[in-house]
Amino acid sequence: MRFEGTDSYIASDDLRIAVNAAITLERPLLVKGEPGTGKTELARQVAGALGLPIIEWHVKSTTRAAQGLYEYDAVSRLRDSQLGEGRVHDVAAYIRPGKLWDAFTAEGRVVLLIDEIDKADIEFPNDLLQELDRMEFHVYETGETVTARQRPVVIITSNNEKELPDAFLRRCFFHYIRFPDTETLTEIVRVHFPDIRDRLLSVALTRFFEIRETPGLKKKPSTSEVLDWLKLILSEDLSPEDLQRDAKDSLPKLHGALLKNEQDVSLFERLAFMSRGRG
């Protein structure tokens, strides 16, 4: 079982090695990188390439680790007891399996995506240490132990918003997705827009990297944002000349696809003002 990339996802050699190493070691793959660099999509592509179903657990700031195991609906059981419902004596009827439960009890091997783990409380990763290590957990209300039939391929993503505990990191295989260079980004764009003209693509990516490397930029545009920008460029039928840098207006065409806060827009407006002053 090896991941070699797919026709719709350009994976670097280092990324392919990381995925296959995690599968061989049977450890979670922790993938970090800037937002929009394809971390979540990686899990879906790995599942597709290996022919495995995927179970996705999207973590929020309010998510608790226990929710990934199961939830006990005590409120419904109390209400049923007041109404005289017969099933109230069956505690299992009030247990709601979580994503880890689903992954552990699946008929065959699955890919389990734990997406944006750094959004949750700092204790969240620690609370999953034993479950991900031993691939089992105990259900206190019923007394049963849920054990993985087959160890899932676990892919965990993080946007680096907060540090993860050392004990958790020790149990993972780590990979940082670096922002692609011009050659790799060109390959990625060609997957999504195979008919884009060479000159238009060259000028667009040159302009994009100029924007991305502008000193003082608060949020650098990502891979997903350059794809949105190119989609708009093609939709508007803009020419390479339309994308050239203009000293009178440093803001790129359709800049709303690339610049996502007022500070960065103001930065380019100031650069244009200074450029006009020098002129």
Tab-separated table of C-alpha atoms in Angstrom:
chain	number	residue	atom	x	y	z
A	1	MET	CA	0.000	0.000	0.000
A	2	ARG	CA	1.900	3.023	-1.307
A	3	PHE	CA	0.919	6.569	-2.196
A	4	GLU	CA	2.459	7.861	-5.425
A	5	GLY	CA	0.340	10.965	-5.921
A	6	THR	CA	-2.615	11.369	-8.256
A	7	ASP	CA	-3.371	13.058	-11.555
A	8	SER	CA	-5.248	15.827	-9.746
A	9	TYR	CA	-2.826	16.389	-6.843
A	10	ILE	CA	0.822	17.296	-7.339
A	11	ALA	CA	2.746	15.806	-4.410
A	12	SER	CA	6.451	16.474	-3.913
A	13	ASP	CA	8.878	13.591	-3.397
A	14	ASP	CA	9.232	14.536	0.275
A	15	LEU	CA	5.459	14.491	0.774
A	16	ARG	CA	5.072	11.077	-0.867
A	17	ILE	CA	7.885	9.726	1.308
A	18	ALA	CA	6.198	11.144	4.420
A	19	VAL	CA	2.835	9.557	3.609
A	20	ASN	CA	4.361	6.155	2.930
A	21	ALA	CA	6.586	6.345	6.013
A	22	ALA	CA	3.559	7.044	8.221
A	23	ILE	CA	1.705	4.095	6.666
A	24	THR	CA	4.691	1.777	7.194
A	25	LEU	CA	5.236	2.917	10.796
A	26	GLU	CA	1.479	2.829	11.478
A	27	ARG	CA	1.692	6.257	13.054
A	28	PRO	CA	-0.448	9.345	12.450
A	29	LEU	CA	0.918	11.696	9.799
A	30	LEU	CA	0.961	15.246	11.152
A	31	VAL	CA	0.910	17.708	8.259
A	32	LYS	CA	1.603	21.379	8.878
A	33	GLY	CA	1.756	24.279	6.444
A	34	GLU	CA	0.197	27.586	5.514
A	35	PRO	CA	-3.596	27.620	5.110
A	36	GLY	CA	-4.513	26.801	1.526
A	37	THR	CA	-1.531	24.577	0.719
A	38	GLY	CA	-3.613	21.414	0.262
A	39	LYS	CA	-3.295	19.688	3.649
A	40	THR	CA	-6.950	18.653	3.889
A	41	GLU	CA	-7.046	17.692	0.225
A	42	LEU	CA	-4.005	15.469	0.773
A	43	ALA	CA	-6.039	13.129	2.992
A	44	ARG	CA	-8.772	12.871	0.359
A	45	GLN	CA	-6.244	12.175	-2.379
A	46	VAL	CA	-4.476	9.536	-0.278
A	47	ALA	CA	-7.828	7.832	0.306
A	48	GLY	CA	-8.648	7.948	-3.397
A	49	ALA	CA	-5.232	6.694	-4.481
A	50	LEU	CA	-5.278	3.792	-2.014
A	51	GLY	CA	-8.914	2.949	-2.740
A	52	LEU	CA	-9.978	3.509	0.873
A	53	PRO	CA	-13.033	5.304	2.274
A	54	ILE	CA	-12.335	8.478	4.221
A	55	ILE	CA	-13.799	9.612	7.548
A	56	GLU	CA	-13.353	13.334	8.182
A	57	TRP	CA	-13.322	14.931	11.621
A	58	HIS	CA	-13.208	18.716	11.290
A	59	VAL	CA	-12.067	20.196	14.584
A	60	LYS	CA	-13.476	23.480	15.921
A	61	SER	CA	-12.554	25.625	18.905
A	62	THR	CA	-15.379	24.005	20.891
A	63	THR	CA	-14.561	20.413	19.906
A	64	ARG	CA	-13.682	18.029	22.733
A	65	ALA	CA	-11.572	14.925	22.223
A	66	ALA	CA	-14.260	12.753	23.809
A	67	GLN	CA	-16.620	13.686	20.959
A	68	GLY	CA	-14.364	11.758	18.597
A	69	LEU	CA	-14.923	8.635	20.670
A	70	TYR	CA	-18.615	8.843	21.555
A	71	GLU	CA	-21.224	10.985	23.260
A	72	TYR	CA	-23.669	9.815	25.901
A	73	ASP	CA	-27.065	11.509	25.539
A	74	ALA	CA	-28.099	11.663	29.187
A	75	VAL	CA	-30.738	14.331	28.487
A	76	SER	CA	-32.661	12.092	26.085
A	77	ARG	CA	-32.465	9.193	28.501
A	78	LEU	CA	-33.835	11.339	31.329
A	79	ARG	CA	-36.690	12.540	29.133
A	80	ASP	CA	-37.512	8.982	28.065
A	81	SER	CA	-37.548	7.832	31.691
A	82	GLN	CA	-40.069	10.555	32.506
A	83	LEU	CA	-42.214	9.447	29.568
A	84	GLY	CA	-41.966	5.771	30.512
A	85	GLU	CA	-40.151	4.725	27.329
A	86	GLY	CA	-39.128	1.080	27.349
A	87	ARG	CA	-35.717	1.623	25.775
A	88	VAL	CA	-34.569	3.671	28.771
A	89	HIS	CA	-33.084	0.486	30.278
A	90	ASP	CA	-30.823	0.016	27.236
A	91	VAL	CA	-28.009	2.503	27.861
A	92	ALA	CA	-26.417	1.631	24.503
A	93	ALA	CA	-29.386	3.279	22.767
A	94	TYR	CA	-28.134	6.621	24.058
A	95	ILE	CA	-24.537	6.248	22.908
A	96	ARG	CA	-23.659	8.209	19.759
A	97	PRO	CA	-20.466	6.918	18.085
A	98	GLY	CA	-17.857	9.513	17.131
A	99	LYS	CA	-15.456	9.615	14.199
A	100	LEU	CA	-12.801	7.456	15.875
A	101	TRP	CA	-15.444	4.872	16.766
A	102	ASP	CA	-16.566	4.835	13.116
A	103	ALA	CA	-12.978	4.441	11.913
A	104	PHE	CA	-12.191	1.679	14.417
A	105	THR	CA	-15.303	-0.369	13.646
A	106	ALA	CA	-15.317	0.048	9.852
A	107	GLU	CA	-15.442	-3.189	7.864
A	108	GLY	CA	-12.138	-2.448	6.155
A	109	ARG	CA	-9.237	-0.050	6.485
A	110	VAL	CA	-10.085	3.647	6.199
A	111	VAL	CA	-8.321	7.007	6.087
A	112	LEU	CA	-9.140	9.084	9.164
A	113	LEU	CA	-8.656	12.839	8.738
A	114	ILE	CA	-8.410	14.928	11.917
A	115	ASP	CA	-8.510	18.375	10.365
A	116	GLU	CA	-7.033	21.527	11.946
A	117	ILE	CA	-6.240	20.001	15.318
A	118	ASP	CA	-4.652	23.272	16.464
A	119	LYS	CA	-8.074	24.968	16.565
A	120	ALA	CA	-9.067	23.026	19.673
A	121	ASP	CA	-8.014	23.471	23.275
A	122	ILE	CA	-4.361	22.728	24.059
A	123	GLU	CA	-5.392	19.583	25.968
A	124	PHE	CA	-7.194	18.139	22.935
A	125	PRO	CA	-4.144	16.334	21.454
A	126	ASN	CA	-3.126	14.959	24.859
A	127	ASP	CA	-6.620	13.561	25.366
A	128	LEU	CA	-6.221	11.434	22.222
A	129	LEU	CA	-2.744	10.062	22.976
A	130	GLN	CA	-3.747	6.639	24.260
A	131	GLU	CA	-6.587	6.115	21.792
A	132	LEU	CA	-4.400	6.830	18.755
A	133	ASP	CA	-1.506	4.850	20.201
A	134	ARG	CA	-3.373	1.725	21.320
A	135	MET	CA	-6.175	2.010	18.768
A	136	GLU	CA	-8.819	1.299	21.391
A	137	PHE	CA	-10.907	3.062	24.005
A	138	HIS	CA	-13.312	2.187	26.821
A	139	VAL	CA	-17.021	3.057	26.885
A	140	TYR	CA	-17.724	3.635	30.561
A	141	GLU	CA	-21.525	3.638	30.287
A	142	THR	CA	-21.697	0.155	28.739
A	143	GLY	CA	-18.423	-1.312	29.962
A	144	GLU	CA	-17.321	-2.318	26.469
A	145	THR	CA	-13.954	-1.693	24.829
A	146	VAL	CA	-13.930	-0.534	21.220
A	147	THR	CA	-10.835	-1.841	19.429
A	148	ALA	CA	-9.835	-1.061	15.866
A	149	ARG	CA	-10.513	-3.950	13.513
A	150	GLN	CA	-7.805	-2.556	11.244
A	151	ARG	CA	-5.524	0.352	12.056
A	152	PRO	CA	-6.715	3.339	10.003
A	153	VAL	CA	-4.387	5.605	8.058
A	154	VAL	CA	-4.528	8.706	10.280
A	155	ILE	CA	-3.740	12.119	8.779
A	156	ILE	CA	-3.773	15.123	11.110
A	157	THR	CA	-3.528	18.690	9.808
A	158	SER	CA	-2.429	21.848	11.601
A	159	ASN	CA	-2.158	25.485	10.538
A	160	ASN	CA	0.427	26.105	13.267
A	161	GLU	CA	-1.902	28.400	15.218
A	162	LYS	CA	-0.624	26.916	18.477
A	163	GLU	CA	2.118	24.558	19.610
A	164	LEU	CA	1.221	20.905	20.025
A	165	PRO	CA	2.394	18.905	23.077
A	166	ASP	CA	5.717	17.065	22.797
A	167	ALA	CA	4.134	13.782	23.907
A	168	PHE	CA	1.695	14.037	21.001
A	169	LEU	CA	4.394	15.003	18.485
A	170	ARG	CA	6.490	12.020	19.546
A	171	ARG	CA	3.739	9.664	18.377
A	172	CYS	CA	3.415	11.245	14.915
A	173	PHE	CA	5.391	11.281	11.691
A	174	PHE	CA	5.787	14.946	10.817
A	175	HIS	CA	5.816	16.753	7.483
A	176	TYR	CA	5.728	20.471	6.699
A	177	ILE	CA	4.270	21.346	3.290
A	178	ARG	CA	6.439	24.166	2.014
A	179	PHE	CA	4.952	26.699	-0.344
A	180	PRO	CA	5.595	25.419	-3.892
A	181	ASP	CA	8.275	27.002	-6.058
A	182	THR	CA	7.457	28.426	-9.491
A	183	GLU	CA	7.984	25.112	-11.295
A	184	THR	CA	5.787	23.122	-8.923
A	185	LEU	CA	3.115	25.808	-8.839
A	186	THR	CA	3.076	25.792	-12.638
A	187	GLU	CA	2.395	22.032	-12.565
A	188	ILE	CA	-0.410	22.539	-10.038
A	189	VAL	CA	-2.018	25.245	-12.164
A	190	ARG	CA	-1.814	23.080	-15.295
A	191	VAL	CA	-3.731	20.320	-13.491
A	192	HIS	CA	-6.600	22.749	-12.861
A	193	PHE	CA	-6.326	24.838	-16.054
A	194	PRO	CA	-4.736	22.635	-18.737
A	195	ASP	CA	-5.578	25.062	-21.558
A	196	ILE	CA	-4.129	28.232	-20.025
A	197	ARG	CA	-1.750	30.039	-22.382
A	198	ASP	CA	1.949	29.836	-21.528
A	199	ARG	CA	2.589	33.592	-21.563
A	200	LEU	CA	-0.489	34.385	-19.495
A	201	LEU	CA	0.526	31.777	-16.913
A	202	SER	CA	4.115	33.018	-16.813
A	203	VAL	CA	3.123	36.659	-16.314
A	204	ALA	CA	0.436	35.768	-13.765
A	205	LEU	CA	2.782	33.677	-11.621
A	206	THR	CA	5.532	36.310	-11.834
A	207	ARG	CA	3.039	38.900	-10.607
A	208	PHE	CA	1.752	36.514	-7.941
A	209	PHE	CA	5.209	35.879	-6.477
A	210	GLU	CA	5.932	39.634	-6.526
A	211	ILE	CA	2.795	40.138	-4.432
A	212	ARG	CA	3.546	37.218	-2.121
A	213	GLU	CA	7.097	38.433	-1.435
A	214	THR	CA	6.138	42.046	-0.777
A	215	PRO	CA	7.720	43.107	2.549
A	216	GLY	CA	5.177	43.914	5.235
A	217	LEU	CA	2.392	41.709	3.849
A	218	LYS	CA	0.244	40.468	6.745
A	219	LYS	CA	-1.260	37.430	4.982
A	220	LYS	CA	0.559	35.923	2.048
A	221	PRO	CA	-1.767	34.547	-0.648
A	222	SER	CA	-1.848	30.748	-0.792
A	223	THR	CA	-2.054	28.086	-3.482
A	224	SER	CA	-5.849	27.945	-3.323
A	225	GLU	CA	-6.018	31.736	-3.675
A	226	VAL	CA	-3.808	31.867	-6.770
A	227	LEU	CA	-6.066	29.215	-8.337
A	228	ASP	CA	-9.123	31.381	-7.578
A	229	TRP	CA	-7.312	34.396	-9.040
A	230	LEU	CA	-6.424	32.545	-12.247
A	231	LYS	CA	-9.991	31.294	-12.590
A	232	LEU	CA	-11.192	34.904	-12.498
A	233	ILE	CA	-8.486	36.008	-14.946
A	234	LEU	CA	-9.612	33.368	-17.426
A	235	SER	CA	-13.269	34.204	-16.826
A	236	GLU	CA	-12.617	37.906	-17.505
A	237	ASP	CA	-10.411	37.022	-20.499
A	238	LEU	CA	-7.601	39.238	-19.264
A	239	SER	CA	-4.404	39.447	-21.291
A	240	PRO	CA	-0.815	39.219	-20.006
A	241	GLU	CA	-0.570	43.008	-20.456
A	242	ASP	CA	-3.521	43.506	-18.115
A	243	LEU	CA	-1.556	41.786	-15.364
A	244	GLN	CA	1.653	43.747	-15.742
A	245	ARG	CA	2.648	45.872	-12.779
A	246	ASP	CA	1.479	49.469	-13.153
A	247	ALA	CA	3.373	52.177	-11.271
A	248	LYS	CA	0.156	54.182	-10.965
A	249	ASP	CA	-1.700	51.336	-9.311
A	250	SER	CA	0.224	48.679	-7.395
A	251	LEU	CA	-2.962	46.755	-6.647
A	252	PRO	CA	-3.180	43.681	-8.872
A	253	LYS	CA	-6.186	43.079	-11.070
A	254	LEU	CA	-8.964	41.276	-9.176
A	255	HIS	CA	-6.926	41.712	-6.015
A	256	GLY	CA	-9.789	40.563	-3.785
A	257	ALA	CA	-8.878	36.976	-4.625
A	258	LEU	CA	-5.340	37.469	-3.272
A	259	LEU	CA	-5.456	40.167	-0.586
A	260	LYS	CA	-7.780	39.254	2.268
A	261	ASN	CA	-7.533	42.157	4.723
A	262	GLU	CA	-7.580	45.936	4.629
A	263	GLN	CA	-4.016	46.256	5.938
A	264	ASP	CA	-2.587	44.505	2.892
A	265	VAL	CA	-4.774	46.498	0.496
A	266	SER	CA	-3.576	49.716	2.207
A	267	LEU	CA	0.024	48.515	1.878
A	268	PHE	CA	-0.268	48.254	-1.899
A	269	GLU	CA	-2.047	51.594	-2.089
A	270	ARG	CA	0.828	53.217	-0.174
A	271	LEU	CA	3.345	51.565	-2.474
A	272	ALA	CA	1.494	53.008	-5.472
A	273	PHE	CA	1.475	56.478	-3.874
A	274	MET	CA	5.209	56.304	-3.177
A	275	SER	CA	5.871	55.093	-6.704
A	276	ARG	CA	3.906	57.997	-8.181
A	277	GLY	CA	5.839	60.374	-5.926
A	278	ARG	CA	9.164	59.074	-7.185
A	279	GLY	CA	7.851	59.373	-10.727
